[in-house]
Short mmCIF file of C-alpha atoms in Angstrom, two decimals:
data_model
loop_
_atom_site.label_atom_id
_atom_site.label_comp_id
_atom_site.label_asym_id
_atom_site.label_seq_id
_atom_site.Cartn_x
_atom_site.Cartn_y
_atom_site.Cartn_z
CA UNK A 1 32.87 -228.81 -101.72
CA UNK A 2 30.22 -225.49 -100.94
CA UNK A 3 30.30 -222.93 -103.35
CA UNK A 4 29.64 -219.66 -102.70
CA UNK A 5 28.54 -216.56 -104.43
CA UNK A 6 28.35 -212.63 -103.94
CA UNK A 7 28.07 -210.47 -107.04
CA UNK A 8 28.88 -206.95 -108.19
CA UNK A 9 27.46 -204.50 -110.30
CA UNK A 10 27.01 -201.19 -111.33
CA UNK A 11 26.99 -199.18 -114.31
CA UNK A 12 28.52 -199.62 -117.27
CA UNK A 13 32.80 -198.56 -116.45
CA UNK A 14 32.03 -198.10 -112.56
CA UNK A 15 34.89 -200.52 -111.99
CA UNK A 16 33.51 -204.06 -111.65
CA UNK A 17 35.90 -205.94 -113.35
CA UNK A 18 38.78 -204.14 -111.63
CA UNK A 19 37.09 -204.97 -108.20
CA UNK A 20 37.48 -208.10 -108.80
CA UNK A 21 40.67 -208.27 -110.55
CA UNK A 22 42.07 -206.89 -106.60
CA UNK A 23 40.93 -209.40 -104.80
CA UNK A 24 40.50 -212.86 -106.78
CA UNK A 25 43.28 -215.61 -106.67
CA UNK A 26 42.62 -216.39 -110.30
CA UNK A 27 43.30 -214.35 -112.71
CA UNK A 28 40.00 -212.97 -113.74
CA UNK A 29 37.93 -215.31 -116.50
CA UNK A 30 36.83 -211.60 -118.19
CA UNK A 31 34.29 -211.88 -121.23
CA UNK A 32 34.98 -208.76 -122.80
CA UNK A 33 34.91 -207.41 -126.07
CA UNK A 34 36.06 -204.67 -128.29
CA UNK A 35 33.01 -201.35 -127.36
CA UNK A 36 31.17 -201.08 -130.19
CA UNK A 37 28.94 -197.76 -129.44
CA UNK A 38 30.37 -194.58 -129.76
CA UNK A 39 28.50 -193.30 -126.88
CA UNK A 40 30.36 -195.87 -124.53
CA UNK A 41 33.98 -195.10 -125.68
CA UNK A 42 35.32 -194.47 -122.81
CA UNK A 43 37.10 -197.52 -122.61
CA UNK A 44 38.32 -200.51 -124.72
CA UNK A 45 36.78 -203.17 -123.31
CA UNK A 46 34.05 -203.95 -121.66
CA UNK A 47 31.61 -207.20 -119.94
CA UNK A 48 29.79 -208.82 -122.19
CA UNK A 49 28.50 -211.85 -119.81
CA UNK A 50 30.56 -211.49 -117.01
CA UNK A 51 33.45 -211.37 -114.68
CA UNK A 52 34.40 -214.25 -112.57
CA UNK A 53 37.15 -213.95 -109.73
CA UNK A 54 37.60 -216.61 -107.20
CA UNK A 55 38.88 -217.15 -103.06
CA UNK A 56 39.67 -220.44 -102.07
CA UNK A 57 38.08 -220.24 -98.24
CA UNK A 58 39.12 -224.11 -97.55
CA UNK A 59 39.24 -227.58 -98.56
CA UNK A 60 35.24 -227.26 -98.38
CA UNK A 61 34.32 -223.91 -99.13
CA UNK A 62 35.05 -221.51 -101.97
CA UNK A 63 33.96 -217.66 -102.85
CA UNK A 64 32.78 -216.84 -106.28
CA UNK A 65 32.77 -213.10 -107.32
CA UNK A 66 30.89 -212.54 -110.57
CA UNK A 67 30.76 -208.92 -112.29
CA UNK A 68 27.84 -208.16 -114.39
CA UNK A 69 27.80 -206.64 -117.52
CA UNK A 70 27.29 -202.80 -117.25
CA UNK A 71 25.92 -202.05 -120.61
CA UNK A 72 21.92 -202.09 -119.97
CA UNK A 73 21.75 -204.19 -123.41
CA UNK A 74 23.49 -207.71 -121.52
CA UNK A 75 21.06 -206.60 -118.61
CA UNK A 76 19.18 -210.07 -119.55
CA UNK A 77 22.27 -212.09 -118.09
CA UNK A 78 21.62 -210.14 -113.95
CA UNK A 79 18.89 -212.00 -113.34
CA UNK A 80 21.17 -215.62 -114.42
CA UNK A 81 23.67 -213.86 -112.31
CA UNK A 82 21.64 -213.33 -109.25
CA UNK A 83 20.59 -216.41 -108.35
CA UNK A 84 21.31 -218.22 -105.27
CA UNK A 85 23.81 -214.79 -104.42
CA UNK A 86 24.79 -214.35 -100.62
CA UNK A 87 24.67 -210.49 -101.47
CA UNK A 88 25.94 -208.07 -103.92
CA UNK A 89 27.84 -204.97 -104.05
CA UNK A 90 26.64 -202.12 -106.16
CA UNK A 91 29.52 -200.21 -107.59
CA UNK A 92 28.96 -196.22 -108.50
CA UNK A 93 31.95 -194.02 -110.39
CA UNK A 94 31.89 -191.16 -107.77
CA UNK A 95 33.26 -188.86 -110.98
CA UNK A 96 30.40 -189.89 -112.95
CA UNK A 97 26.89 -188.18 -111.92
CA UNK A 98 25.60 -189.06 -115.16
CA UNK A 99 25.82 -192.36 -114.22
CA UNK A 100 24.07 -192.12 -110.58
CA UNK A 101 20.62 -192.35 -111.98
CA UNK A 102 21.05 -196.24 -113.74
CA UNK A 103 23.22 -197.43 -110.45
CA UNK A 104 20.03 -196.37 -108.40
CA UNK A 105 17.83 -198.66 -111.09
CA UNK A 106 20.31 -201.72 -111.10
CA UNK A 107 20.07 -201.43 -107.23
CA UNK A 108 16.55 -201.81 -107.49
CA UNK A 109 16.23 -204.20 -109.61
CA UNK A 110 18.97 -206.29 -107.83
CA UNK A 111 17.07 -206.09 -104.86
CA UNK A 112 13.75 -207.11 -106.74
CA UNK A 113 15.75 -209.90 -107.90
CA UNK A 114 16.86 -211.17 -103.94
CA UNK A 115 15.89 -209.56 -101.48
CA UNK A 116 19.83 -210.11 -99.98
CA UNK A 117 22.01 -207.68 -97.73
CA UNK A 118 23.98 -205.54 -100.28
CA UNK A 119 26.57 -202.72 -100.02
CA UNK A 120 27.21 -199.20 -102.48
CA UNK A 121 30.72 -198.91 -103.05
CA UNK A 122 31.65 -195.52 -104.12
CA UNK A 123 34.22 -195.67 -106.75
CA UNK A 124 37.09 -193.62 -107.62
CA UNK A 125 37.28 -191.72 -104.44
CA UNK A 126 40.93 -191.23 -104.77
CA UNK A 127 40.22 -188.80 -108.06
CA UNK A 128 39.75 -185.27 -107.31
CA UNK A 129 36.48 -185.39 -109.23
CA UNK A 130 34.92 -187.79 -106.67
CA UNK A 131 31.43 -186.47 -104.75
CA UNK A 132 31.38 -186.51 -101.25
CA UNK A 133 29.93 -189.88 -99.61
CA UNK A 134 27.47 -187.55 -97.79
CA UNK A 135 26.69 -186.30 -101.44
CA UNK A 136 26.38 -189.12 -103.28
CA UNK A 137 23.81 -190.69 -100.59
CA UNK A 138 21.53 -188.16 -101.06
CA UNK A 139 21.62 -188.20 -104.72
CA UNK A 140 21.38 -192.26 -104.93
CA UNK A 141 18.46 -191.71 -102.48
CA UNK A 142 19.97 -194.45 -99.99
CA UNK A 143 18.58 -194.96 -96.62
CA UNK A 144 20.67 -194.34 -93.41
CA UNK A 145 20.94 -197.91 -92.77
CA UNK A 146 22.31 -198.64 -96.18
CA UNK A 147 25.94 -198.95 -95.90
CA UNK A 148 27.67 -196.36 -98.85
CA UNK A 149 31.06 -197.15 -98.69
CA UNK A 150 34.52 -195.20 -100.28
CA UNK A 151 36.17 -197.54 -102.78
CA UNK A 152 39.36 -197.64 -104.92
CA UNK A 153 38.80 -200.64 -106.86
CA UNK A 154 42.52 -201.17 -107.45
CA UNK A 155 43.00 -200.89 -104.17
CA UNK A 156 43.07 -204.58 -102.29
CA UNK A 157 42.68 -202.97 -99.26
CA UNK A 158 39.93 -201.16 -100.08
CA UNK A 159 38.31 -203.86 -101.79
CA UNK A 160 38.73 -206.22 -98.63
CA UNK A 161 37.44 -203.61 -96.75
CA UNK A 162 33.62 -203.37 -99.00
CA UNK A 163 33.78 -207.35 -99.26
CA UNK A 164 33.71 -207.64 -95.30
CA UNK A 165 31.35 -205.09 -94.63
CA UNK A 166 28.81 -206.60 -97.23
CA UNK A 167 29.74 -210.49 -95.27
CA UNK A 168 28.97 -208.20 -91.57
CA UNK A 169 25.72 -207.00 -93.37
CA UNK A 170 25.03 -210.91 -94.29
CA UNK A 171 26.04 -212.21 -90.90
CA UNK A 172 23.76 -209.54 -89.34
CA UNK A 173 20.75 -210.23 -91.20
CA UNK A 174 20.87 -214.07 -90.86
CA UNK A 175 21.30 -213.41 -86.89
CA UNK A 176 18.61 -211.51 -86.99
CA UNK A 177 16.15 -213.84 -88.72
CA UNK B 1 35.49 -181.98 -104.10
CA UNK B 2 33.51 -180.63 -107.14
CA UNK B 3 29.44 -181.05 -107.13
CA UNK B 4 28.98 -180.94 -110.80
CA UNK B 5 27.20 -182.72 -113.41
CA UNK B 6 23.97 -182.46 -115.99
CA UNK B 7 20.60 -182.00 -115.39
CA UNK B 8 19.97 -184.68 -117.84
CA UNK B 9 21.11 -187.18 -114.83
CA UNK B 10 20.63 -185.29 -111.73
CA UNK B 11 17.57 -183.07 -111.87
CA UNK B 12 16.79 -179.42 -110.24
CA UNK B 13 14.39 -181.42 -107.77
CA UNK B 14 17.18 -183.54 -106.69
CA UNK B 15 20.21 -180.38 -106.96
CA UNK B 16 17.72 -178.34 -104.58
CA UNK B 17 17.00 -181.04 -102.21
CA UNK B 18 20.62 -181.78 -102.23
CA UNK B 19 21.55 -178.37 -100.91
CA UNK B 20 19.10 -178.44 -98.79
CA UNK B 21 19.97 -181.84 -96.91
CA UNK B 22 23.49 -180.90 -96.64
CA UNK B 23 22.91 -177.32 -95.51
CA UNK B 24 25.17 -175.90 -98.75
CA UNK B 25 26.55 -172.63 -98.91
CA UNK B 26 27.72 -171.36 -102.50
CA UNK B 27 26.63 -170.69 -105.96
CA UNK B 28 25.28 -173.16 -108.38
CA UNK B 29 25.91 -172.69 -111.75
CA UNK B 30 24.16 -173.82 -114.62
CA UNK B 31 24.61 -173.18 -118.23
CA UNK B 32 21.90 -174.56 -119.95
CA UNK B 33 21.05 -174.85 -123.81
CA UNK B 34 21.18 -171.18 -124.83
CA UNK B 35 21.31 -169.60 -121.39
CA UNK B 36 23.07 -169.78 -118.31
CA UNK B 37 21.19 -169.46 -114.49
CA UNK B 38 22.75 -169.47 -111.25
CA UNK B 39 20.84 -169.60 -107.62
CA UNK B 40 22.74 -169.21 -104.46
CA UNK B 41 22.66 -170.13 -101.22
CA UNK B 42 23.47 -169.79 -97.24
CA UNK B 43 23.48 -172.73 -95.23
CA UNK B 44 20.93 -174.40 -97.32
CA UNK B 45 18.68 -171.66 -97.68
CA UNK B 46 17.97 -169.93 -101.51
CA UNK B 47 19.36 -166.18 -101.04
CA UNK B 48 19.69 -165.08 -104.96
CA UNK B 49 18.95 -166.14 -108.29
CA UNK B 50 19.42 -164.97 -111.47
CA UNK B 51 18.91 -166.03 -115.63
CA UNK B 52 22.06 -165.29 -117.23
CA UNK B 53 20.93 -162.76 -120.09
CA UNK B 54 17.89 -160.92 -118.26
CA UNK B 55 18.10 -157.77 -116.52
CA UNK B 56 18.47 -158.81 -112.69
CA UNK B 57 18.71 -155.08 -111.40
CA UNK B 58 16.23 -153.82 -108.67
CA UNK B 59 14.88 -151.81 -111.16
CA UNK B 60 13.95 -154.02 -113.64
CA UNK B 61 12.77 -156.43 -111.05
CA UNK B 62 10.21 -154.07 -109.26
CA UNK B 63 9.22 -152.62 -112.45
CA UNK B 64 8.19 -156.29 -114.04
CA UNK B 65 6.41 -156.53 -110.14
CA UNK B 66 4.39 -153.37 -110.96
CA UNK B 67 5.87 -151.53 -107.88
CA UNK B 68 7.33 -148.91 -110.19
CA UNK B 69 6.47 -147.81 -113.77
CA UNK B 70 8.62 -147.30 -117.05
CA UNK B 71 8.89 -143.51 -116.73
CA UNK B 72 10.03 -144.11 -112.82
CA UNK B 73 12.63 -147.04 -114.00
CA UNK B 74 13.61 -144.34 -116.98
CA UNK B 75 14.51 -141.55 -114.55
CA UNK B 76 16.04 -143.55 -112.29
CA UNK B 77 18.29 -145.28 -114.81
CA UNK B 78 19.29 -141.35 -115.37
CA UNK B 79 19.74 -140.34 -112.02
CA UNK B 80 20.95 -143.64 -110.22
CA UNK B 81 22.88 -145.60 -113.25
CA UNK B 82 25.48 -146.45 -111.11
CA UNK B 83 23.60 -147.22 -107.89
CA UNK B 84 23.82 -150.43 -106.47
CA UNK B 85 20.34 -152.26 -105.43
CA UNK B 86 20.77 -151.75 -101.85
CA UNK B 87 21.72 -148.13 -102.47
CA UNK B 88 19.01 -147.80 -105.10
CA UNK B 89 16.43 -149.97 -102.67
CA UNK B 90 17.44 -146.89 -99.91
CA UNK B 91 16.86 -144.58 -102.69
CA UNK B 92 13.10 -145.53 -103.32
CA UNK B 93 12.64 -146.39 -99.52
CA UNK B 94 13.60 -142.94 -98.68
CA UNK B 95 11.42 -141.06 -101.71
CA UNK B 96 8.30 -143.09 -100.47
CA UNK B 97 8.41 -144.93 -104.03
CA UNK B 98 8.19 -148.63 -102.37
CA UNK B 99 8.51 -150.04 -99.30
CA UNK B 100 10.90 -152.49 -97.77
CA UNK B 101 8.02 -155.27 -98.12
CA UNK B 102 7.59 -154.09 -101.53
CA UNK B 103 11.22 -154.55 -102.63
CA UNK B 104 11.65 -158.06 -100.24
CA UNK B 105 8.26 -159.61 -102.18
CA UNK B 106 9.34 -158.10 -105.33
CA UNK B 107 12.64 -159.95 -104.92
CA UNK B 108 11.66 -162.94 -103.82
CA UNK B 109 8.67 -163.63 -106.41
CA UNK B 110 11.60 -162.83 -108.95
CA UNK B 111 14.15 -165.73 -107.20
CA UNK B 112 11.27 -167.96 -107.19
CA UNK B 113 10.15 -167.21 -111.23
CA UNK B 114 13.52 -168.37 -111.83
CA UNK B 115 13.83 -171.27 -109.83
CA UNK B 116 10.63 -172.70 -111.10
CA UNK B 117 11.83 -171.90 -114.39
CA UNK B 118 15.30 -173.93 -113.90
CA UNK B 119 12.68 -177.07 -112.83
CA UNK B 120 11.61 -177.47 -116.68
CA UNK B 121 15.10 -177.53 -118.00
CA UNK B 122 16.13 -181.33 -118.70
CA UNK B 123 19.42 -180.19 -120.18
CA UNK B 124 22.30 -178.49 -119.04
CA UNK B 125 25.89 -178.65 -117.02
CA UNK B 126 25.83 -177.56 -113.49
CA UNK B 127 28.54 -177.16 -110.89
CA UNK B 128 28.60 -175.74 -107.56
CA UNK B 129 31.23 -173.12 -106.49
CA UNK B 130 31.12 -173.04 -102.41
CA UNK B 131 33.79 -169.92 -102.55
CA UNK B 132 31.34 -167.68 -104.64
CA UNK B 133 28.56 -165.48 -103.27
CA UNK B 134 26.29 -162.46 -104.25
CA UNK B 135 28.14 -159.47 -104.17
CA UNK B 136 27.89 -156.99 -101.13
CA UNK B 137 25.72 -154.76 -103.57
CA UNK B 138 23.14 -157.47 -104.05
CA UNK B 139 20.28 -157.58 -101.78
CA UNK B 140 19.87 -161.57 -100.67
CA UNK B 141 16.34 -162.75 -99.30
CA UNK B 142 16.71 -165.98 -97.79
CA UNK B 143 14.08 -168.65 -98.69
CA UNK B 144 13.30 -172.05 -97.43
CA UNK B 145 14.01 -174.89 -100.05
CA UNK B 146 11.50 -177.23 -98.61
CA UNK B 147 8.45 -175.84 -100.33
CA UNK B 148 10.01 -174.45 -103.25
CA UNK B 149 10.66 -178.15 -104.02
CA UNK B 150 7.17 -179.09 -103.22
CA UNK B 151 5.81 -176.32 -105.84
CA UNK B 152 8.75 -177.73 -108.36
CA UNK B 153 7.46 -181.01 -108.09
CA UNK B 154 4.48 -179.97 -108.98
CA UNK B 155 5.23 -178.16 -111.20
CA UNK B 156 7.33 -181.15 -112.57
CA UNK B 157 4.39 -183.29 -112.34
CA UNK B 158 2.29 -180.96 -114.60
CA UNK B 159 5.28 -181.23 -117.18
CA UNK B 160 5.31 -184.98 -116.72
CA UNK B 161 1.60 -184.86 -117.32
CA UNK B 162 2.08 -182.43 -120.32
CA UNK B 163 4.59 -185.03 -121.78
CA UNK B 164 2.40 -188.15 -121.73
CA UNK B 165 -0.41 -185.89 -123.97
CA UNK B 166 2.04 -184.60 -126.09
CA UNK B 167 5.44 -186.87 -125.15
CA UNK B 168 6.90 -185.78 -129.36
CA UNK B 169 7.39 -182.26 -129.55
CA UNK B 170 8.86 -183.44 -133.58
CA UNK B 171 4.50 -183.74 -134.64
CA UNK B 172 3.07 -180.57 -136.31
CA UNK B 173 0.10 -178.90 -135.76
CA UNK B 174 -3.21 -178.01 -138.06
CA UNK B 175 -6.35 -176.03 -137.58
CA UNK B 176 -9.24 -178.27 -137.33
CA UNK B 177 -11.55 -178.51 -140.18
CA UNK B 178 -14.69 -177.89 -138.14
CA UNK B 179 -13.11 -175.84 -134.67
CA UNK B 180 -15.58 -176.04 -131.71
CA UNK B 181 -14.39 -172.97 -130.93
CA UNK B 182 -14.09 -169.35 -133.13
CA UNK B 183 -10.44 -168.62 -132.62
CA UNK B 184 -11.21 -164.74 -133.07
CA UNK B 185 -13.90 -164.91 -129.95
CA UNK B 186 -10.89 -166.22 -127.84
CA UNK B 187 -8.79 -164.80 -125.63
CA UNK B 188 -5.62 -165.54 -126.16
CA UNK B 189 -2.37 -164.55 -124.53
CA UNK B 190 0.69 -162.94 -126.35
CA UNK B 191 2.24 -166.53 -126.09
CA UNK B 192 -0.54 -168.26 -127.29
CA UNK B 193 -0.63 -165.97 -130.28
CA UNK B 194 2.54 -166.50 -131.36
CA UNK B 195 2.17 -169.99 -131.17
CA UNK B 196 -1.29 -169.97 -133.39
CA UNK B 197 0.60 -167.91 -136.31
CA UNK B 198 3.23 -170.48 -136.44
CA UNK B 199 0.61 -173.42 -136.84
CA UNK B 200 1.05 -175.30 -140.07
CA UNK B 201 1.61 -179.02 -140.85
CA UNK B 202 5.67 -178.11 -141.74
CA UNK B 203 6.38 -176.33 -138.47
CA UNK B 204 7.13 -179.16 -135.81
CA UNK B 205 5.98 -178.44 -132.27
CA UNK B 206 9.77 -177.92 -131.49
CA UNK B 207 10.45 -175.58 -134.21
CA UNK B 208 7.49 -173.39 -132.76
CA UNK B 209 8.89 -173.31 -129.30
CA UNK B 210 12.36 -172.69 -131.10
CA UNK B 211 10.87 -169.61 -132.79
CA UNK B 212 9.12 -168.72 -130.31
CA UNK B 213 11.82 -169.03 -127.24
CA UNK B 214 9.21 -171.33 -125.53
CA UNK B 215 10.80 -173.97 -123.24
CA UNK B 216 9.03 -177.27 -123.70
CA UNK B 217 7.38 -177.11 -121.31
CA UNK B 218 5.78 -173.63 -122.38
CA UNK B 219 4.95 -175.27 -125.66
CA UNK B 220 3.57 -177.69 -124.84
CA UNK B 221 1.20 -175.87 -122.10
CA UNK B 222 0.13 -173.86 -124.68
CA UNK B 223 -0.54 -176.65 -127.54
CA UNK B 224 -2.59 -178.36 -124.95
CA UNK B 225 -5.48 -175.77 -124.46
CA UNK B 226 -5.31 -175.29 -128.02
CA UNK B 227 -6.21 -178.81 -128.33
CA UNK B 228 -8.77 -178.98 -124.97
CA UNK B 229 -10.01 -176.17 -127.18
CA UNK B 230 -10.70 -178.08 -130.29
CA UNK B 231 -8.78 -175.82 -132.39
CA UNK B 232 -5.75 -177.83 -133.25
CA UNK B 233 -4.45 -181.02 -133.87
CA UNK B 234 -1.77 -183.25 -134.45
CA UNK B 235 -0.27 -184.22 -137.47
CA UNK B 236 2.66 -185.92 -138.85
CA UNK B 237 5.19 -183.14 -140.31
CA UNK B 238 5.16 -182.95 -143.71
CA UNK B 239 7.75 -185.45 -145.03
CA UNK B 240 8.58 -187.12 -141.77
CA UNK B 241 8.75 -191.00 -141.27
CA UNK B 242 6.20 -193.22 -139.49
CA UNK B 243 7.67 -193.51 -135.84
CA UNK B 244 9.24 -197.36 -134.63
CA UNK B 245 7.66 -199.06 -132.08
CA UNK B 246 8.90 -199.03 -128.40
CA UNK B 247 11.09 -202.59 -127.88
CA UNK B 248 8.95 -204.12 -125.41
CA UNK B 249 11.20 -205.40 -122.35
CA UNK B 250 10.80 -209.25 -120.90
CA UNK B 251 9.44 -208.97 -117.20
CA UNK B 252 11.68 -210.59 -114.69
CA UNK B 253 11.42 -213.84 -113.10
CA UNK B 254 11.31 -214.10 -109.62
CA UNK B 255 14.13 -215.73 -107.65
CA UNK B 256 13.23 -217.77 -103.89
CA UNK B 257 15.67 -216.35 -101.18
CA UNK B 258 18.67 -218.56 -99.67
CA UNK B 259 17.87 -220.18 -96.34
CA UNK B 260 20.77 -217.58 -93.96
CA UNK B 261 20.12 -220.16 -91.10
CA UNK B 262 22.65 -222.76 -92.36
CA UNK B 263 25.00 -220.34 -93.79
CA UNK B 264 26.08 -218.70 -90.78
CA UNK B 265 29.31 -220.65 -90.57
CA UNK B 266 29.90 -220.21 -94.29
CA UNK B 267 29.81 -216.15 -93.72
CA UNK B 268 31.73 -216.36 -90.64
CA UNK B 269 34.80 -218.51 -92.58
CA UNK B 270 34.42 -216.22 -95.28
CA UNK B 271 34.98 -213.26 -93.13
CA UNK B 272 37.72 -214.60 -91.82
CA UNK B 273 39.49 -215.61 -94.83
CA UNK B 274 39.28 -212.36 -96.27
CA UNK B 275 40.51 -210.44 -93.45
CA UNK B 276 43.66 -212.82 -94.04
CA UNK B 277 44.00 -211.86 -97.51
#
């Protein structure tokens, strides 16, 4: 039995574990806990280690998705995370600017991490707050080539739709090397 | 869909080269900590800015460019209160006061003072109204974003500069026992002279600029040739706690890259399996 791995992160409430949730067979092993900080009470719960959502491929093969924490304090467990990742999808709130700034960091250090294909997927872009794709490139400062993609976590479609254009991006790269 | 946010995460520098990129036409509003500014713009080009609480009129504008002088401004405020700029811009045209060069340069060199002004704020909520425009009595000079980003970033990098020599504005100031310099023999600005009467070992840095209306940047401008100077320095305020050390943050560990050769199939089944899903 091959096991495989992609992860996703993002900032802290950019909708990992709901990414997940949408697509995984299991119901998602969350490690979450009560928030703490009244700066990041903007929700319940939140990752302390991370998510794990799975998709049975065959007999032989299976897909692991793990979430990462968001809060920059469990930022120790990315690294442990990214190991040995096919590629990762970086998750951005489209409502949140305030949040751009640290999803542009965790990309980086992601990609200092491995230097593997990845994917932004641009959150929320059903909510009438959301900035434009064309917007929100400029202000994460992604390259053309980088693939910025609109997202509704909760959306299976949707999330099918980021997970196969991050396997293209894979399946591109390793033809071309 | 709304362009909105805070300057705290999504600087001037990157708002201008925003508008810019996408060739934005609107107003962007910002209401900052005590005032409010908005800039706007035509197809990516600056036309007209303004700082909410100064005078923005023609008048004011070409009299703070030294085109006109108080008495002129004073009679013209009599004669021409109600005047809009492009009528009162006709108006001075006309009596040979100013020129339209005068009045465009004057302008623009106003636009640009407040631009470079909005580069120093690091606080404040912005939002960007595409439906809202000058009105048809404003005169709009259009002006390229490209290098009024250049000069912000420079200007930005002399603020990032100021901040490493003086990164807590919360440390007081105190007159040097020995100054290598006679503070009377100096010549000091208006600024800086409201600064140096404020200099004692209970006024923080901040309170200064506070009292002062300095933006922190201005403050700390000023504090720094006071201290190239050898007239000041810094001091803990009066009461105030030792400062905490920084956390110090574990450098990462590098990580060897998977082998894609033999996991071409594995992508391939995985593509497929998720298009089934």
């Amino acid at each position: 039995m091959q096991a495989v791995k992609m992860v996703v992160t993002g900032p802290f409430n950019s909708g990992k574990t709901q990414f997940i949730q949408a697509i995984s067979e299991i119901d998602v092993v969350s490690t979450e806990r009560k928030i703490s900080s009244d700066a990041e009470k903007v929700k319940d719960n939140t990752t302390v280690a991370m998510d794990f959502g799975r998709i049975t491929v065959d007999d032989e093969l299976i897909l692991y998705l793990f979430g990462t924490p968001g809060q920059k304090r469990f930022d120790f467990m990315w690294e442990i995370l990214s190991e040995g990742m096919l590629g990762f999808v970086v998750m951005v709130d489209s409502t949140r600017p305030e949040t751009f700034r640290e999803a542009k960091s965790i990309l980086e250090t992601f990609r200092a991490y491995a230097p593997t294909p990845y994917v932004v997927a641009a959150n929320k872009q059903d909510h009438p707050e959301a900035w434009e794709l064309d917007d929100l490139r400029i202000a994460l400062r992604l390259d053309p080539a980088i693939k910025l993609l609109p997202c509704v976590a909760t959306d299976r479609e949707k999330v099918k739709s980021v997970l196969l254009e991050l396997l293209y991006s894979i399946l591109a790269e390793m033809e071309k090397s | 869909m709304p362009l909105k946010g805070n300057l705290r995460d999504f600087s001037t520098t990157n708002l201008l080269n925003l508008i810019n990129l996408a060739k934005k036409t609107g107003t962007l509003i910002i209401d900052g900590p005590g005032q409010g500014a908005q800039m706007s713009f035509r197809n990516g080009k600056l036309i007209y800015a303004a700082m909410g609480h100064e005078d923005g009129n023609l008048a004011a504008i070409l009299r703070k460019s030294g085109r006109l002088t108080d008495e002129q401004v004073k009679a013209l405020r009599a004669r021409a209160a109600t005047a809009s700029d492009k009528e009162l811009g006709l108006l001075l045209i006309n009596a040979g006061y100013v020129n339209q060069g005068d009045i465009i340069n004057s302008l623009r060199s106003h636009m640009l003072e407040v631009v470079y002004r909005l580069f120093t704020w690091v606080e404040g909520l912005f939002r960007f109204e595409p439906a809202i425009m000058p009105g048809d009595d404003k005169i709009t000079v259009p002006i390229e974003l490209e290098n009024v980003i250049i000069e912000g970033s420079r200007r930005m990098q002399e603020w990032a500069h100021l901040a490493e020599e003086l990164p807590n504005l919360d440390m007081a100031l105190k007159f040097t026992d020995r100054p290598t310099a006679n503070i009377r023999n100096m010549s000091l600005s208006v600024e800086e002279w409201k600064v140096v009467s404020y200099i004692k070992p209970t006024n923080s840095m901040r309170a200064i600029a506070r009292a002062t209306s300095l933006s922190d940047l201005e403050i700390r401008r000023i504090v720094y040739g006071l201290l190239q100077a050898g007239l000041v320095e810094i001091v803990r305020p009066e009461g105030a706690p030792p400062p905490r050390p920084a956390a110090a943050r574990p450098g990462a560990r590098p990580v060897p890259p998977p082998d894609p050769k033999q996991q071409v199939s594995v992508v391939t089944k995985l593509i497929a399996r998720i298009r089934s899903l």
